[in-house]
PDB file of C-alpha atoms in Angstrom:
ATOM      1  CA  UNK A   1     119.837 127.108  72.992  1.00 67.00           C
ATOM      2  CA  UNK A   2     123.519 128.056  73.949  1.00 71.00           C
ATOM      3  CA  UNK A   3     124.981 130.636  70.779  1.00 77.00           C
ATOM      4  CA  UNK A   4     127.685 128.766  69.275  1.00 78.00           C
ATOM      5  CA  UNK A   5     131.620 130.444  70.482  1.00 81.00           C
ATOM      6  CA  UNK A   6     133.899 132.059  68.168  1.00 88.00           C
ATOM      7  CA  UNK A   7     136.689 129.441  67.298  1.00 91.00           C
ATOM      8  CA  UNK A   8     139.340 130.168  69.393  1.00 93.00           C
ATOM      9  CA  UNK A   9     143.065 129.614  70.662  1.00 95.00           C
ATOM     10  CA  UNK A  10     142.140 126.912  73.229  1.00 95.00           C
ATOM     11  CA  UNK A  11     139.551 125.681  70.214  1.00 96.00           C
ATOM     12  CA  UNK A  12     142.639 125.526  68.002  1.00 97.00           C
ATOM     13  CA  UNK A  13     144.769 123.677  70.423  1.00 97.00           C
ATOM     14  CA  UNK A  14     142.478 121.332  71.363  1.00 97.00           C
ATOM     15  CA  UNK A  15     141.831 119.872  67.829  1.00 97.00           C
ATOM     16  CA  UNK A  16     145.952 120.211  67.337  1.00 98.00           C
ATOM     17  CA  UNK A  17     145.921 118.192  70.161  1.00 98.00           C
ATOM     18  CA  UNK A  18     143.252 115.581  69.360  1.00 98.00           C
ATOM     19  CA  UNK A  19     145.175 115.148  65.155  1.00 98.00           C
ATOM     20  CA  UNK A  20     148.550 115.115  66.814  1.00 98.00           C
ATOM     21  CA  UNK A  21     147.219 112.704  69.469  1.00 98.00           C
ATOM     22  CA  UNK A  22     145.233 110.096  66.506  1.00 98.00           C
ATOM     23  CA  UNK A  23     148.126 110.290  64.327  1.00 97.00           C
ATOM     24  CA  UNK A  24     151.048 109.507  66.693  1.00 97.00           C
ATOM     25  CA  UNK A  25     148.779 106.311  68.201  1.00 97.00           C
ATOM     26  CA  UNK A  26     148.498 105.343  64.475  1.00 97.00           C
ATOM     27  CA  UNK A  27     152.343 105.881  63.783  1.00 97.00           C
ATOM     28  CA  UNK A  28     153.313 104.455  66.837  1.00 96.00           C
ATOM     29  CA  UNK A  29     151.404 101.181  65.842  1.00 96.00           C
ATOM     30  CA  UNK A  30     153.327 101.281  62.859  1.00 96.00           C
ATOM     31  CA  UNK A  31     156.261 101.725  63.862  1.00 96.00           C
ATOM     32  CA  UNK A  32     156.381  99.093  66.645  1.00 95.00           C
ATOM     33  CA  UNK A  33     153.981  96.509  65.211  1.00 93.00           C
ATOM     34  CA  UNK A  34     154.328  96.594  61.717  1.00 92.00           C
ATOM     35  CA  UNK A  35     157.962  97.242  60.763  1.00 92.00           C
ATOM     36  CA  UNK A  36     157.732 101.147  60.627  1.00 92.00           C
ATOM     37  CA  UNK A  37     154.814 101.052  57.784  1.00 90.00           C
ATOM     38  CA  UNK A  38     156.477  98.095  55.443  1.00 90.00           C
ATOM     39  CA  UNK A  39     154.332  95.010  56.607  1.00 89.00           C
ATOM     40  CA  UNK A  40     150.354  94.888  57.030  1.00 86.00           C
ATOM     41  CA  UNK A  41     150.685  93.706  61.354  1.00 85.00           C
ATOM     42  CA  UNK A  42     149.497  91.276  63.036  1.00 88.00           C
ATOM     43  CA  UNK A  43     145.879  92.326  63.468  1.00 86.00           C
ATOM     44  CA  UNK A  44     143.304  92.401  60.565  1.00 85.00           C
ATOM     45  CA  UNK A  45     139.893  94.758  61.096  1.00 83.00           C
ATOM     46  CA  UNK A  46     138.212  93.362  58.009  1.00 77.00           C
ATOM     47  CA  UNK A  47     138.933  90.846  55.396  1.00 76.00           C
ATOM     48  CA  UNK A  48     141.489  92.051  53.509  1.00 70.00           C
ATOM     49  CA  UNK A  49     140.247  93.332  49.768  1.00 66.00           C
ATOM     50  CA  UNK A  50     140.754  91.401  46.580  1.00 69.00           C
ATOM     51  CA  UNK A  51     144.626  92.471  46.486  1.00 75.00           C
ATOM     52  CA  UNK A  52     145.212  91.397  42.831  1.00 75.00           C
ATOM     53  CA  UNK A  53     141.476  93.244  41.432  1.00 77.00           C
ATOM     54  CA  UNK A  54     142.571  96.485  43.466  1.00 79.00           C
ATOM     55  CA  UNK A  55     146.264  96.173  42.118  1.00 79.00           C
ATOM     56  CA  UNK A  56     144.843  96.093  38.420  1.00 79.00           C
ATOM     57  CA  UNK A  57     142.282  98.939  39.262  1.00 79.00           C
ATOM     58  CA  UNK A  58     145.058 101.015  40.640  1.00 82.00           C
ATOM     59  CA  UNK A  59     147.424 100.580  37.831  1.00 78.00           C
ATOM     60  CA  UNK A  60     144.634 100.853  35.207  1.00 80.00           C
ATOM     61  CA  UNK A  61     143.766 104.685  37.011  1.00 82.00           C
ATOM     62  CA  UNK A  62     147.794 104.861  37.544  1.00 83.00           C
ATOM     63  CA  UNK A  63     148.396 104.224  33.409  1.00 84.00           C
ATOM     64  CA  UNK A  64     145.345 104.756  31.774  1.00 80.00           C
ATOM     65  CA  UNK A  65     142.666 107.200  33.641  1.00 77.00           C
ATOM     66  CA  UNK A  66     140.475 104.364  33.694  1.00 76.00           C
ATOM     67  CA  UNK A  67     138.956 101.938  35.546  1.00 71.00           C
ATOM     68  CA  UNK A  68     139.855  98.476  34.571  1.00 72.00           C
ATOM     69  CA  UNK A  69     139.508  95.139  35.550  1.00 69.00           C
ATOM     70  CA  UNK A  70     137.997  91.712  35.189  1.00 68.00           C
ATOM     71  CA  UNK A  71     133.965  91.953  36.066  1.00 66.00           C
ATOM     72  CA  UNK A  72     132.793  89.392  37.390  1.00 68.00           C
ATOM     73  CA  UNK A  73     131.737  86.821  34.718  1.00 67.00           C
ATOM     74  CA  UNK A  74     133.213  88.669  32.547  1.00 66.00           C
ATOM     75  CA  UNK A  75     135.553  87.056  29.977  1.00 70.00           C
ATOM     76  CA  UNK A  76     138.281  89.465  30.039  1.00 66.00           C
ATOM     77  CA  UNK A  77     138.774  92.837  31.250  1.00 67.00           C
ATOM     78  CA  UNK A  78     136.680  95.325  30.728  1.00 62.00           C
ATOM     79  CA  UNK A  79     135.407  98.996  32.604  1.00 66.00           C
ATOM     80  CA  UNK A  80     133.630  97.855  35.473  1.00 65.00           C
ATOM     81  CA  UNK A  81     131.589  99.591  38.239  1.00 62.00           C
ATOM     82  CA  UNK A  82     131.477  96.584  40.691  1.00 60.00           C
ATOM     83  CA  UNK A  83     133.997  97.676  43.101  1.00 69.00           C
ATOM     84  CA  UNK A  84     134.450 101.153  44.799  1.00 73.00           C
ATOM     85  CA  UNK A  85     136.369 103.356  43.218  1.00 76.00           C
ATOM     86  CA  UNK A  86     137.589 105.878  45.541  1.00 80.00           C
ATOM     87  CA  UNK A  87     140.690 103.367  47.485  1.00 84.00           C
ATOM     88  CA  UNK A  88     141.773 102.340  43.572  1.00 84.00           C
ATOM     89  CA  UNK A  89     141.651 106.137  42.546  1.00 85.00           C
ATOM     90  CA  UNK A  90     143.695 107.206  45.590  1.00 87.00           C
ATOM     91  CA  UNK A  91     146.551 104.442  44.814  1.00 87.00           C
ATOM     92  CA  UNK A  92     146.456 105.037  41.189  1.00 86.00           C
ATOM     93  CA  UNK A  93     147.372 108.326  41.653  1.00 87.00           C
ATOM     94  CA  UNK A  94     150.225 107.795  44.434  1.00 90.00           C
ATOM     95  CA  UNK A  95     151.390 105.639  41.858  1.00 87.00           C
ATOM     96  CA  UNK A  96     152.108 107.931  39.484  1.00 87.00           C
ATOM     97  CA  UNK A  97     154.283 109.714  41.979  1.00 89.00           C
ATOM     98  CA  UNK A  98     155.323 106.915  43.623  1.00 88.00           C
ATOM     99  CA  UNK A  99     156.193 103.899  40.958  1.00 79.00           C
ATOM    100  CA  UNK A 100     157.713 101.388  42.796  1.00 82.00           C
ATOM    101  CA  UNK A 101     154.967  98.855  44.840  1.00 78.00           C
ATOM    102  CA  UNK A 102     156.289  98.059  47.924  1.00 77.00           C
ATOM    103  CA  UNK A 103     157.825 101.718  48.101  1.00 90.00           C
ATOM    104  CA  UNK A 104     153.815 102.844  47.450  1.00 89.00           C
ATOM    105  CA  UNK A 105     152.145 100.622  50.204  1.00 89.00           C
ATOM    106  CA  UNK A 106     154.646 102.240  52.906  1.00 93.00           C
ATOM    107  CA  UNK A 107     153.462 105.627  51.648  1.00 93.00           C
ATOM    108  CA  UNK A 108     150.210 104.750  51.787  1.00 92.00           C
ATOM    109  CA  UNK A 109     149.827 103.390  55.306  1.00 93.00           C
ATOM    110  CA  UNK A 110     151.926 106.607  56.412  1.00 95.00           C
ATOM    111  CA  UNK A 111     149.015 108.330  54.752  1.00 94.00           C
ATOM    112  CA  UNK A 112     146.429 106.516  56.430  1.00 94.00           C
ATOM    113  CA  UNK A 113     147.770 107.512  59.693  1.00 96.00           C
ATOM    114  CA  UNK A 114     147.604 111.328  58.351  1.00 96.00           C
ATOM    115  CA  UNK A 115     144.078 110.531  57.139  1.00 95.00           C
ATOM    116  CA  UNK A 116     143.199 109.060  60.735  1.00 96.00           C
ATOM    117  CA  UNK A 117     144.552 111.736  62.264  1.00 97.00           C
ATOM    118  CA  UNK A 118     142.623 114.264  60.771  1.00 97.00           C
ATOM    119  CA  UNK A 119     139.625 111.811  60.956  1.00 96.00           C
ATOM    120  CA  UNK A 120     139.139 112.446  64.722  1.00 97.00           C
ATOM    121  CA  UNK A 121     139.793 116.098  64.005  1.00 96.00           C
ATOM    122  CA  UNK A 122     136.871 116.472  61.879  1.00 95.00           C
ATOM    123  CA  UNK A 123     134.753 114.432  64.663  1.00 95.00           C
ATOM    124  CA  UNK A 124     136.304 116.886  67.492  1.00 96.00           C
ATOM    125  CA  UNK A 125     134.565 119.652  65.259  1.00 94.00           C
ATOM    126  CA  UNK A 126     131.511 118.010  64.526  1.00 93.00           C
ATOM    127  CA  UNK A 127     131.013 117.219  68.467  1.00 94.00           C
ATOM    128  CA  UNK A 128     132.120 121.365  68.895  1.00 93.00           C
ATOM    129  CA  UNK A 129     129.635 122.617  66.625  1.00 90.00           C
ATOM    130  CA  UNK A 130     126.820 119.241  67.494  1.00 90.00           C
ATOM    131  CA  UNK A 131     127.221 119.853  71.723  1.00 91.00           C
ATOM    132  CA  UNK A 132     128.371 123.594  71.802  1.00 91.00           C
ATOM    133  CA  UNK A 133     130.690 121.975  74.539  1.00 91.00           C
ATOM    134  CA  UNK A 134     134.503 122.279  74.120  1.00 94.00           C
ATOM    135  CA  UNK A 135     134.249 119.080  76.807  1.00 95.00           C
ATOM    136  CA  UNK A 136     132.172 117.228  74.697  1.00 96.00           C
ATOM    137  CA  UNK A 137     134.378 117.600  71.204  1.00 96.00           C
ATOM    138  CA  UNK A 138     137.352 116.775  73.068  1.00 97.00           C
ATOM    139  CA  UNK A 139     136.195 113.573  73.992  1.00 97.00           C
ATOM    140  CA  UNK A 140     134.512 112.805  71.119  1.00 96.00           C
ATOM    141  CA  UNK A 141     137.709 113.600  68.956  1.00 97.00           C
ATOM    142  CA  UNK A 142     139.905 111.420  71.655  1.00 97.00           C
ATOM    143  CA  UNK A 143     137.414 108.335  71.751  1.00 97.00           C
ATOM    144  CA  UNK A 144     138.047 108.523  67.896  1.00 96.00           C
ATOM    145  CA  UNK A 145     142.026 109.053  68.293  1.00 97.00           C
ATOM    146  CA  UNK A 146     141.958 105.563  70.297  1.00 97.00           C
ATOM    147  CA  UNK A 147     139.376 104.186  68.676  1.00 96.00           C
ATOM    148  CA  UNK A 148     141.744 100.311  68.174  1.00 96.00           C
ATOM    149  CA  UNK A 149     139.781  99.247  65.346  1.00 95.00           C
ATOM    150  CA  UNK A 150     139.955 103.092  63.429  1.00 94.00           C
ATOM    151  CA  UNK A 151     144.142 102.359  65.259  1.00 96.00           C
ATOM    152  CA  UNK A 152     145.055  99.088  63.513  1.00 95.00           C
ATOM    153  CA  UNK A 153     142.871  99.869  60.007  1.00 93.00           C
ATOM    154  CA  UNK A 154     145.258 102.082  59.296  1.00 93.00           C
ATOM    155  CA  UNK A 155     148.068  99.502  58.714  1.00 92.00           C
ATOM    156  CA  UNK A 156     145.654  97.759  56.165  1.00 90.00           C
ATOM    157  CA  UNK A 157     145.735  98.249  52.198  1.00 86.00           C
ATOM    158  CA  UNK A 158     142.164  98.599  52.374  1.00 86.00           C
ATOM    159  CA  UNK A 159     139.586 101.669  52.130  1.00 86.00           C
ATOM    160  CA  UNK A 160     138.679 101.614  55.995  1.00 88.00           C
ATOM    161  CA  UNK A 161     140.740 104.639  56.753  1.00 92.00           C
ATOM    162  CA  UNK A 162     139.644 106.465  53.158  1.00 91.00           C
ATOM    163  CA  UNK A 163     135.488 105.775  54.208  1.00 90.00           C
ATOM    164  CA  UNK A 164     136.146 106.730  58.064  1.00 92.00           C
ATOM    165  CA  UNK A 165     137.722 109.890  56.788  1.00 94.00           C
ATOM    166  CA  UNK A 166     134.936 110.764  53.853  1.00 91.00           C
ATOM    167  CA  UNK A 167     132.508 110.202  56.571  1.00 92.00           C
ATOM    168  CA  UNK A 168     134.082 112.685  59.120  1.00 92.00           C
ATOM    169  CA  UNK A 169     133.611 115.292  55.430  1.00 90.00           C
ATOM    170  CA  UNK A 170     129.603 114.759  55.698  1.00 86.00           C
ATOM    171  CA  UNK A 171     128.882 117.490  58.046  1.00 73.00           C
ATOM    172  CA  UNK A 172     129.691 120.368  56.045  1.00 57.00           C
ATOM    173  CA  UNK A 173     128.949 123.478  58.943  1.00 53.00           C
ATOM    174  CA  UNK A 174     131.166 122.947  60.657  1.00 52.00           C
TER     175      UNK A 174
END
């Protein structure tokens, strides 16, 4: 089995190369299909979440440090555990920075193309350390940076960016 090289310069540029390359296909999406980060676009990669459940979580984690909304048959609100709570978490707590909503949903898709970005870095290390090939983790990291669904998620108010991005965390040798 091939020893695994010392990360190096043309390591380090590489993966610059692959984050700078997933982010600006995500921002330039933005920018020219979705009115530089204020409007969702035209494309959808999966149904869009319960906006008005993910709204209360948010502001329930943004206000209160809890988690807070209407279970299902439920007859009021209540702490729940039906719905994911890492996407909630994350906008409850740009919220407290950020108060104003549709200020906080432009923020947060300009965040999603940071998270994407460093999404298909992760991979381009994963495929480094997974191959031993410099080759391989290249391509691997640019099939991700062009990936079009991974591309327009990151327009959504949805956790398909957040997941992608926990995912690419998994493999902890890097």
């Amino acid at each position: 089995m091939t020893p695994i090289r010392r990360f190096g310069a043309v390591d380090f540029v590489l993966f610059l190369c692959v984050v700078l390359l997933a982010a600006g296909v995500r921002a330039g999406y933005l920018m020219l299909n979705c009115d530089n980060g204020r409007a969702a676009g035209p494309l959808v990669v999966q149904d869009p979440a319960d906006q008005a459940e993910l709204r209360t979580l948010a502001h329930s984690v943004r206000d209160g440090n809890t988690f807070v909304s209407a279970a299902p048959l439920s007859s009021g609100p209540e702490q729940t555990a039906h719905a994911s709570p890492g996407y909630p978490w994350l906008l409850g707590l740009l919220g407290r920075v950020v108060p104003d909503e549709g200020r906080l949903d432009f923020i947060m898709r300009w965040t999603q193309c940071g998270l994407g970005g460093l999404t298909a870095g992760f991979y381009f290390l994963f495929a480094r350390r997974a191959f031993r090939s410099l080759g391989v983790a290249a391509l691997a990291g640019s099939l991700c940076a062009l990936n079009p669904f991974w591309v327009v998620n990151a327009a959504q108010i949805d956790d398909g960016v957040l997941i992608s991005f926990l995912v690419s965390l998994t493999p902890v040798s890097y």
